[in-house]
PDB file of C-alpha atoms in Angstrom:
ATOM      1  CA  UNK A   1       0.000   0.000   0.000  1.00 53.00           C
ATOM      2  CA  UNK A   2       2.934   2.471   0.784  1.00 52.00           C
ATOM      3  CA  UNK A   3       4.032   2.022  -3.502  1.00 52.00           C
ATOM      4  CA  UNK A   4       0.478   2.973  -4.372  1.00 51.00           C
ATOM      5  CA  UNK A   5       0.947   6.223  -1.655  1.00 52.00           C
ATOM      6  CA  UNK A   6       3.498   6.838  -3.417  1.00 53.00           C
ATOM      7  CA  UNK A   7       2.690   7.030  -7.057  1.00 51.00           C
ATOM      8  CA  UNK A   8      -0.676   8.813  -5.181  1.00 52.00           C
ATOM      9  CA  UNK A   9       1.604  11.188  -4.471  1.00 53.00           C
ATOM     10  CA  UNK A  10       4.049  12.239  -7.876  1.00 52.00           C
ATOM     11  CA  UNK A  11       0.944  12.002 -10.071  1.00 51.00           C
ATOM     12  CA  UNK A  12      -0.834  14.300  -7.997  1.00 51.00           C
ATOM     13  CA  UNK A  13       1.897  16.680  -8.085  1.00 54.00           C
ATOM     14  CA  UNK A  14       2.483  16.370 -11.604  1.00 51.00           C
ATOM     15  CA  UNK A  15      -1.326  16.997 -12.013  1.00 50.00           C
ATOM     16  CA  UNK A  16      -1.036  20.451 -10.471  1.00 51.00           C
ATOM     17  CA  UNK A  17       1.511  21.559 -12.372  1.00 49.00           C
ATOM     18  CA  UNK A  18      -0.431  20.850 -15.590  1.00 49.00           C
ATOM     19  CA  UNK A  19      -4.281  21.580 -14.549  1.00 46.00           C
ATOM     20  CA  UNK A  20      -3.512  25.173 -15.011  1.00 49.00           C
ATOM     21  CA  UNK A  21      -3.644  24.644 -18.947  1.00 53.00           C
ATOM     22  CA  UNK A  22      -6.219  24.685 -21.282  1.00 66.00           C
ATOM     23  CA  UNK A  23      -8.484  21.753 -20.952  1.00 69.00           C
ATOM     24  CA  UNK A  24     -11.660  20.702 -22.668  1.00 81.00           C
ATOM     25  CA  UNK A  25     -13.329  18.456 -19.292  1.00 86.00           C
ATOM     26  CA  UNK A  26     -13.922  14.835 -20.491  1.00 89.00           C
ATOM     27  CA  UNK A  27     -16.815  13.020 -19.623  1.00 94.00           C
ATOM     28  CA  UNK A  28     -17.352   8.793 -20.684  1.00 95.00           C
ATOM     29  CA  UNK A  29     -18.960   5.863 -19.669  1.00 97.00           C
ATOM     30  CA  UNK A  30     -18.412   2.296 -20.414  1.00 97.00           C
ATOM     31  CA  UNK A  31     -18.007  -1.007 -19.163  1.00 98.00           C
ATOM     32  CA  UNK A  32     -15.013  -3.693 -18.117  1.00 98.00           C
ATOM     33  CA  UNK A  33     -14.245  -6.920 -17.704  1.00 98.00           C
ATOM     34  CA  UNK A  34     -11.584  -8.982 -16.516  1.00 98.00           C
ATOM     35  CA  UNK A  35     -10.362 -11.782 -13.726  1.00 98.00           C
ATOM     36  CA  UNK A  36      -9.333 -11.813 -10.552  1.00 97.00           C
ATOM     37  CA  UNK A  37      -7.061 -13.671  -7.860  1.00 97.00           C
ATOM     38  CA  UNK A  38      -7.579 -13.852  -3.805  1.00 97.00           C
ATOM     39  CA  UNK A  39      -6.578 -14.829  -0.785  1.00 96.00           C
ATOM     40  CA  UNK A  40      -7.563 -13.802   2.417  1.00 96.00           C
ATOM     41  CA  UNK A  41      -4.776 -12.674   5.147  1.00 95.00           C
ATOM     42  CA  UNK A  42      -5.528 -14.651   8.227  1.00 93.00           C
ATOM     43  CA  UNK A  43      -3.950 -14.036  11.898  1.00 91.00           C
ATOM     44  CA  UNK A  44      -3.039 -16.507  12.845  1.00 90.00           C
ATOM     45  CA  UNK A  45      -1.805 -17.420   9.093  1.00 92.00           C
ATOM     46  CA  UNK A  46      -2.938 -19.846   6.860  1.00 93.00           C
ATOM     47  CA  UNK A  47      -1.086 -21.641   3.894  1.00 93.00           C
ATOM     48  CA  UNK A  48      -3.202 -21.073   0.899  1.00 95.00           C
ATOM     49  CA  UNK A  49      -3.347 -20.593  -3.159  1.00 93.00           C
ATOM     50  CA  UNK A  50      -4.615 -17.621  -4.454  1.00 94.00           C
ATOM     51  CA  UNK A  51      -8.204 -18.338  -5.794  1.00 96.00           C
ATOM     52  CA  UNK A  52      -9.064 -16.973  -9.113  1.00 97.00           C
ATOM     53  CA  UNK A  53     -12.509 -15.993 -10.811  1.00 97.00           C
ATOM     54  CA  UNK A  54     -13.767 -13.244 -12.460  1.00 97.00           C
ATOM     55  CA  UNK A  55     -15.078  -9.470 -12.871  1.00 97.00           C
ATOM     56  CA  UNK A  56     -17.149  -7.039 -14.677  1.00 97.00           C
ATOM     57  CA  UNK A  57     -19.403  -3.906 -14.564  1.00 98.00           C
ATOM     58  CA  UNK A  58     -20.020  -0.248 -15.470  1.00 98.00           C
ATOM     59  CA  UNK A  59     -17.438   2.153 -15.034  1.00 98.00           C
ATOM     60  CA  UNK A  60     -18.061   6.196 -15.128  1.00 97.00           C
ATOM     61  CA  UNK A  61     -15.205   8.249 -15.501  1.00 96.00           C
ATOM     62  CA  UNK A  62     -15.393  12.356 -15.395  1.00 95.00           C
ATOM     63  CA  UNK A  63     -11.854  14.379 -15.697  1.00 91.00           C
ATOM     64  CA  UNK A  64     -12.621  17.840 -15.097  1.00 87.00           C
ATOM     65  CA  UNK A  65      -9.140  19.382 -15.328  1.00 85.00           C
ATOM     66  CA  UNK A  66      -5.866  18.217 -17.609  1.00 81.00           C
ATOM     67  CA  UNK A  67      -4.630  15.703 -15.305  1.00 84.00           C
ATOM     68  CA  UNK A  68      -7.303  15.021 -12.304  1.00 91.00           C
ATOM     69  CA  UNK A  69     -10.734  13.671 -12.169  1.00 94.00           C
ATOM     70  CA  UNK A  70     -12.916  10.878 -10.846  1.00 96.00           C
ATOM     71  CA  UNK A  71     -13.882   7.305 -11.832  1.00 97.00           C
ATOM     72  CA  UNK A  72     -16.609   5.198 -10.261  1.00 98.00           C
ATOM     73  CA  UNK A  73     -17.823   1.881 -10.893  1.00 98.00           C
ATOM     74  CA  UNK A  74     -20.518  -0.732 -10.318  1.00 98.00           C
ATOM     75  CA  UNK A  75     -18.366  -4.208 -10.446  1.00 98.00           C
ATOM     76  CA  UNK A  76     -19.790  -7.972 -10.375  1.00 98.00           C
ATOM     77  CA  UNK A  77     -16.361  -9.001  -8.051  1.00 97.00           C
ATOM     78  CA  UNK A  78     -15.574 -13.194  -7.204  1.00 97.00           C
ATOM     79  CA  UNK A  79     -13.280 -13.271  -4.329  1.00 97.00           C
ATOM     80  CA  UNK A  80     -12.111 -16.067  -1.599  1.00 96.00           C
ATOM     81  CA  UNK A  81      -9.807 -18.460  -0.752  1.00 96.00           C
ATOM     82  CA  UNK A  82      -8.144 -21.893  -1.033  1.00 96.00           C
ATOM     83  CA  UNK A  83      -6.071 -23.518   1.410  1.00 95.00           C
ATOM     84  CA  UNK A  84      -2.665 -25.728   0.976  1.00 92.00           C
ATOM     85  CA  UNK A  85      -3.874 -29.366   2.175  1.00 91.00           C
ATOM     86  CA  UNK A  86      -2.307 -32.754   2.364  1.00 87.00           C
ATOM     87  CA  UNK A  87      -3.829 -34.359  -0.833  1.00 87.00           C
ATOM     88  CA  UNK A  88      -6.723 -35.204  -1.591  1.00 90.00           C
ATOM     89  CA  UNK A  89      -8.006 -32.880   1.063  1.00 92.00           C
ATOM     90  CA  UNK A  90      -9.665 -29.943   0.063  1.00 94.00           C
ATOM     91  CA  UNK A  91     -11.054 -26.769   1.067  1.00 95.00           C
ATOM     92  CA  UNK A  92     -11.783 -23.227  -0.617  1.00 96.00           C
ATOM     93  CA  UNK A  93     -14.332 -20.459  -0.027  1.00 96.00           C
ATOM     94  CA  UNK A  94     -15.995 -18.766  -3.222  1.00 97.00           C
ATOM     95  CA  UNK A  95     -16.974 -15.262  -2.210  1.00 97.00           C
ATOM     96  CA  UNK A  96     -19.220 -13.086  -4.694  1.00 98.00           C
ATOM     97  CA  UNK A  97     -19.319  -9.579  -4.183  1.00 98.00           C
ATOM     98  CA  UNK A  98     -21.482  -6.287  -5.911  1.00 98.00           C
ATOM     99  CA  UNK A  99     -18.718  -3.596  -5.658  1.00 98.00           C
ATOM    100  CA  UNK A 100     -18.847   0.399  -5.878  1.00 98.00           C
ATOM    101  CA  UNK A 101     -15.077   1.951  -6.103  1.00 98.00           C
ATOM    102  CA  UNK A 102     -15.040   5.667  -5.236  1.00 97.00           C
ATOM    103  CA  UNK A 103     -11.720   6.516  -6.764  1.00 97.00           C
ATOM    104  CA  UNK A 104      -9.654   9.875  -7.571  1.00 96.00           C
ATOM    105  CA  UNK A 105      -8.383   9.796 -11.643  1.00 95.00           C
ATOM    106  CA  UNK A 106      -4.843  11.043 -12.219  1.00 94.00           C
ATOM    107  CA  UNK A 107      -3.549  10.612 -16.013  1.00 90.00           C
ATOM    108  CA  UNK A 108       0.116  11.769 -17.830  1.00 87.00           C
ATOM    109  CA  UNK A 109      -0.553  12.951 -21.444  1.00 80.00           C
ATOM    110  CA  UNK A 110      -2.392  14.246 -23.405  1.00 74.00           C
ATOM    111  CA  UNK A 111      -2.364  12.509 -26.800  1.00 82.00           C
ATOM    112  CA  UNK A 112      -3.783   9.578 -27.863  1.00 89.00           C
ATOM    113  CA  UNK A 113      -1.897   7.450 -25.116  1.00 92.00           C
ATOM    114  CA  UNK A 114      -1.916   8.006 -21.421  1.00 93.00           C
ATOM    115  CA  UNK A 115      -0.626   6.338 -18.367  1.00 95.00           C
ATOM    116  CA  UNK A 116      -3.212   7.023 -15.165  1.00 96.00           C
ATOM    117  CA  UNK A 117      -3.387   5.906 -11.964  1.00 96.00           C
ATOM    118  CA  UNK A 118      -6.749   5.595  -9.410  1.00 97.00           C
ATOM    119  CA  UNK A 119      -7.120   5.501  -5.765  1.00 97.00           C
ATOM    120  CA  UNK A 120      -9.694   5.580  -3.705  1.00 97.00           C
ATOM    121  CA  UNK A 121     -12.303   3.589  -1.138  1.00 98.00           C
ATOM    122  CA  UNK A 122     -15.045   1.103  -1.681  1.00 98.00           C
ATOM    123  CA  UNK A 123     -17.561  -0.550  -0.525  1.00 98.00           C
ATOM    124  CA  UNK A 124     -18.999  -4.173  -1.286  1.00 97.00           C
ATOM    125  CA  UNK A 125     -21.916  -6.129  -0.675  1.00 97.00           C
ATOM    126  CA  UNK A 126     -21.431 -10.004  -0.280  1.00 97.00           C
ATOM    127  CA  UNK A 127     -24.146 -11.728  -2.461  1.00 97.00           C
ATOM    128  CA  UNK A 128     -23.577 -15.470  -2.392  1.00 95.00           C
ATOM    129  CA  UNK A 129     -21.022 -17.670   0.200  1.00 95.00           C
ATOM    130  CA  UNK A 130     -19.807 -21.056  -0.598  1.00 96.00           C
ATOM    131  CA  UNK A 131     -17.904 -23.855   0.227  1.00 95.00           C
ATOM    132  CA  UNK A 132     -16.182 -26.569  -1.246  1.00 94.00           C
ATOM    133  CA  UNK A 133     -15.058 -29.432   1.080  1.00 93.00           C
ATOM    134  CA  UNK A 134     -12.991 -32.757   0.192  1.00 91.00           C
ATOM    135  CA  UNK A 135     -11.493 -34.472   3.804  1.00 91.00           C
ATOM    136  CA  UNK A 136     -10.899 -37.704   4.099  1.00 87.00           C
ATOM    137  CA  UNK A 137     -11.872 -37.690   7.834  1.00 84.00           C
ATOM    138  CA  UNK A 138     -13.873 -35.829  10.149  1.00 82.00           C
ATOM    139  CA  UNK A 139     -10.478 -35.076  11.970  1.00 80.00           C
ATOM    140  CA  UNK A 140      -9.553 -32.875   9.476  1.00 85.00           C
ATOM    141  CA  UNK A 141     -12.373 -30.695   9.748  1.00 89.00           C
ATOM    142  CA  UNK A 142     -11.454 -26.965  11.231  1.00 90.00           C
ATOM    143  CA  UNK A 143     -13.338 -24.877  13.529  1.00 89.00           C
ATOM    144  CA  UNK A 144     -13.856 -22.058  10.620  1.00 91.00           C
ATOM    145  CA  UNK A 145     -15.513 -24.567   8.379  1.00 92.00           C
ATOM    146  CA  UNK A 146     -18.908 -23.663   7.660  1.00 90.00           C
ATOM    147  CA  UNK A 147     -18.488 -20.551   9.860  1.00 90.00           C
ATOM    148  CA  UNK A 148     -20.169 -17.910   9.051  1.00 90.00           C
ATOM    149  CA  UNK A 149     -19.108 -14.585   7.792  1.00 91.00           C
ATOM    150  CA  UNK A 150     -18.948 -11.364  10.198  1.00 87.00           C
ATOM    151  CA  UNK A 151     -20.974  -9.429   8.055  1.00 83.00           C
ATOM    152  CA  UNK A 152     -22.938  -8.804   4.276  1.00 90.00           C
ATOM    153  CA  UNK A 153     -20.743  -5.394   3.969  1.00 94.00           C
ATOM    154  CA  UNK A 154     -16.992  -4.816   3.149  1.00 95.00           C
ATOM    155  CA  UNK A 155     -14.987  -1.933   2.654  1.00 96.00           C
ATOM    156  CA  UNK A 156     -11.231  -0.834   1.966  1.00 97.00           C
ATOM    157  CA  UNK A 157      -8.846   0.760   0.053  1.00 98.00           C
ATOM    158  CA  UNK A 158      -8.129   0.181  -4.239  1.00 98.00           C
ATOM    159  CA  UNK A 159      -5.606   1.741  -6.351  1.00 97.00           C
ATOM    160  CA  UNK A 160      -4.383   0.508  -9.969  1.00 97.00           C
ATOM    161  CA  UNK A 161      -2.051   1.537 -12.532  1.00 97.00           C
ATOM    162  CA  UNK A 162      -2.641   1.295 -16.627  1.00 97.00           C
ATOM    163  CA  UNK A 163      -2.722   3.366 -19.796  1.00 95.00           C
ATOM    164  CA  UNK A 164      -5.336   4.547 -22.391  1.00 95.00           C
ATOM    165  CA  UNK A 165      -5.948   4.531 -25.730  1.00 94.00           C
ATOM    166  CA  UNK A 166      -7.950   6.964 -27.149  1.00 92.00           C
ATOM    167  CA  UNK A 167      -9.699   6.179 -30.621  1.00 93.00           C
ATOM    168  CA  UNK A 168     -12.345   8.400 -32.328  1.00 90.00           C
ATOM    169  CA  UNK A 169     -15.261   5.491 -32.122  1.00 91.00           C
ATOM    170  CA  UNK A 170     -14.270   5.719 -27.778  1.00 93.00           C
ATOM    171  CA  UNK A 171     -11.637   4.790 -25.230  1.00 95.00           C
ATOM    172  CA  UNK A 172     -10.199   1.612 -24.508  1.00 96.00           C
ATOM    173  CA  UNK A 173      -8.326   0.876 -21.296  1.00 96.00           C
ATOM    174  CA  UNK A 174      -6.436  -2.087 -19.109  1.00 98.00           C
ATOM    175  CA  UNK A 175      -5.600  -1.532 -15.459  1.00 98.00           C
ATOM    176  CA  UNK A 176      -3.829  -3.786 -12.809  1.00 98.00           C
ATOM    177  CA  UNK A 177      -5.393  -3.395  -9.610  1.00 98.00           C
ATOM    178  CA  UNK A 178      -5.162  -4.076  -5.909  1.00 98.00           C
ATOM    179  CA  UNK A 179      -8.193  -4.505  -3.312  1.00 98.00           C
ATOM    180  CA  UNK A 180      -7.474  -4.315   0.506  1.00 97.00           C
ATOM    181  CA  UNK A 181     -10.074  -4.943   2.523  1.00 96.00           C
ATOM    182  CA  UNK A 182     -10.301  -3.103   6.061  1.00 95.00           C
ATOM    183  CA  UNK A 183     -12.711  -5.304   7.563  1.00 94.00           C
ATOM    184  CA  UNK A 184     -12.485  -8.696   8.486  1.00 94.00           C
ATOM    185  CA  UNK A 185     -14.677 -11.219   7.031  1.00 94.00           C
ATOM    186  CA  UNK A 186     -14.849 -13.064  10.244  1.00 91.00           C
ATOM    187  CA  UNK A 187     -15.442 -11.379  13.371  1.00 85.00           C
ATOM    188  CA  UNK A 188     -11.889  -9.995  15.128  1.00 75.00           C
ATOM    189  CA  UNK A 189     -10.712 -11.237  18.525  1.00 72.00           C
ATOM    190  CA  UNK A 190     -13.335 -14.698  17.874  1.00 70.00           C
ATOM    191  CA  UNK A 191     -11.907 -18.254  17.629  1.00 73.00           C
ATOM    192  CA  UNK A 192     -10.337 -19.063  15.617  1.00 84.00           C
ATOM    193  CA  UNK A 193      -8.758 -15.918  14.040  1.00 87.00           C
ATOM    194  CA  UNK A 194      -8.084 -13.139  15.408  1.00 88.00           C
ATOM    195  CA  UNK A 195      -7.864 -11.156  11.730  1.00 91.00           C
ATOM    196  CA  UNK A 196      -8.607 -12.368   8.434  1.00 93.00           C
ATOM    197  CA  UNK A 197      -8.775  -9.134   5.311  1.00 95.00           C
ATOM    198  CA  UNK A 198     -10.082  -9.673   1.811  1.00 96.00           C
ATOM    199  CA  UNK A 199      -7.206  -9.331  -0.242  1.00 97.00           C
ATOM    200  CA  UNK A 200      -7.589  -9.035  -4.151  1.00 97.00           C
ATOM    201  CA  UNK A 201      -5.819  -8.464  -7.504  1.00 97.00           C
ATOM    202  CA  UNK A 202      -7.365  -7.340 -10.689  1.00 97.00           C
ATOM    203  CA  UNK A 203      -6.873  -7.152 -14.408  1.00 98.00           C
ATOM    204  CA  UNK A 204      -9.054  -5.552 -16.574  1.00 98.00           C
ATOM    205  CA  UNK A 205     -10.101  -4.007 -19.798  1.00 98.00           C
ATOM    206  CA  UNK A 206     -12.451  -1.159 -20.069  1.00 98.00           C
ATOM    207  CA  UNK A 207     -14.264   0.001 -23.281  1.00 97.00           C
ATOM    208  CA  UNK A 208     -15.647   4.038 -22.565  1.00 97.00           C
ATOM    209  CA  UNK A 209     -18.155   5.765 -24.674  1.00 94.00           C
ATOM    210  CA  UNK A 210     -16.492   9.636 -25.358  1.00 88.00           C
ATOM    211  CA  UNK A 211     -19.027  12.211 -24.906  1.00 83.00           C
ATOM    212  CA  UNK A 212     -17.290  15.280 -25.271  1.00 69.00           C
ATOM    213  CA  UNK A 213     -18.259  17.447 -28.143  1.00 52.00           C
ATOM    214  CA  UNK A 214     -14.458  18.162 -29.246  1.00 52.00           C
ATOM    215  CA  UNK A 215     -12.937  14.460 -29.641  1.00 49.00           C
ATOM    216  CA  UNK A 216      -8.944  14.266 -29.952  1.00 46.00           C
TER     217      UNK A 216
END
């Protein structure tokens, strides 16, 4: 998280010292999709695999000066886990999740190529929680099996990096992505973890409708 403060940081200073040009505000909408990988971070730890699945949604994007604006989204999200077991056990934990990103929208250039960055909060709502157990034996059964989950909504912290292309039938984009949750999907300080954080990576492409009357 301290990288993404980071690049937070130069882009917004770069930013400043070009919003003071002449800009023509840009306003598009669009949607993305892409796939994901999870894990959750557990306290005390657990050996896992990161857990792939998939993403998409609607993504809104307004830049109001040269290099600042906003971009918010409405994201289908699968999250979860799997954990490292002696063969042929098996357990992982499919979490699906309706996601809204509030981010900040910081881009370099201003041709036809740009790099940006976003960072911001979000908030998700968990809409489906399942299981999938293989044990040979009952005695390998732990006490967060079947558990259930401290609560319906999530929220954290998500900043990417990526560039766009800008065409004159729209705007295509990819972005690498990082999701930290700041709530813990099990309750804290309750056996048998004491923490346990939604922690995702994304990959995505976006394709954004240009609405501004004087296209580059």
């Amino acid at each position: 998280m301290k990288i993404f403060l980071i690049v937070a940081i130069v882009f917004f200073s770069v930013a400043l010292a070009n919003s003071q040009n002449t800009f023509t505000p840009e306003t598009s909408f669009g949607v993305k999709l892409g796939g994901s990988i999870s894990k959750v971070s557990f306290d005390p730890l657990i050996e896992q695999e990161y857990k792939s699945g998939i993403l998409g949604g609607l993504v809104f994007r307004h830049i109001s000066q040269k290099s600042l604006g906003i971009q918010i989204e409405l994201n289908y999200l699968e999250a979860g886990w799997s954990e490292n077991l002696e063969p042929p056990n098996e357990y992982s934990r499919r979490l699906n999740y309706i996601q809204l990103p509030f981010m900040s929208h910081f881009n370099i250039g201003g041709g036809k190529t740009r790099l940006f960055f976003n960072l911001g909060p979000y908030v998700s709502y968990l809409l489906s929680d399942s299981e999938k157990v293989n044990l040979i034996s009952e005695e390998e059964i732990k006490e967060h099996y079947g558990k259930d989950l401290n609560a319906q909504l999530e929220y954290g912290i998500c900043g990417g990096m990526g560039f766009s292309r800008y065409f004159s039938f729209g705007i295509f984009q990819i972005e690498g992505r990082v999701n930290q949750s700041l709530i813990n999907i099990f309750k804290s300080n309750s056996e048998p973890f004491d923490g346990s954080l939604n922690q995702i990576g994304e990959i995505s492409v976006s394709y954004l409708f240009d609405f501004r009357d004087e296209k580059k």
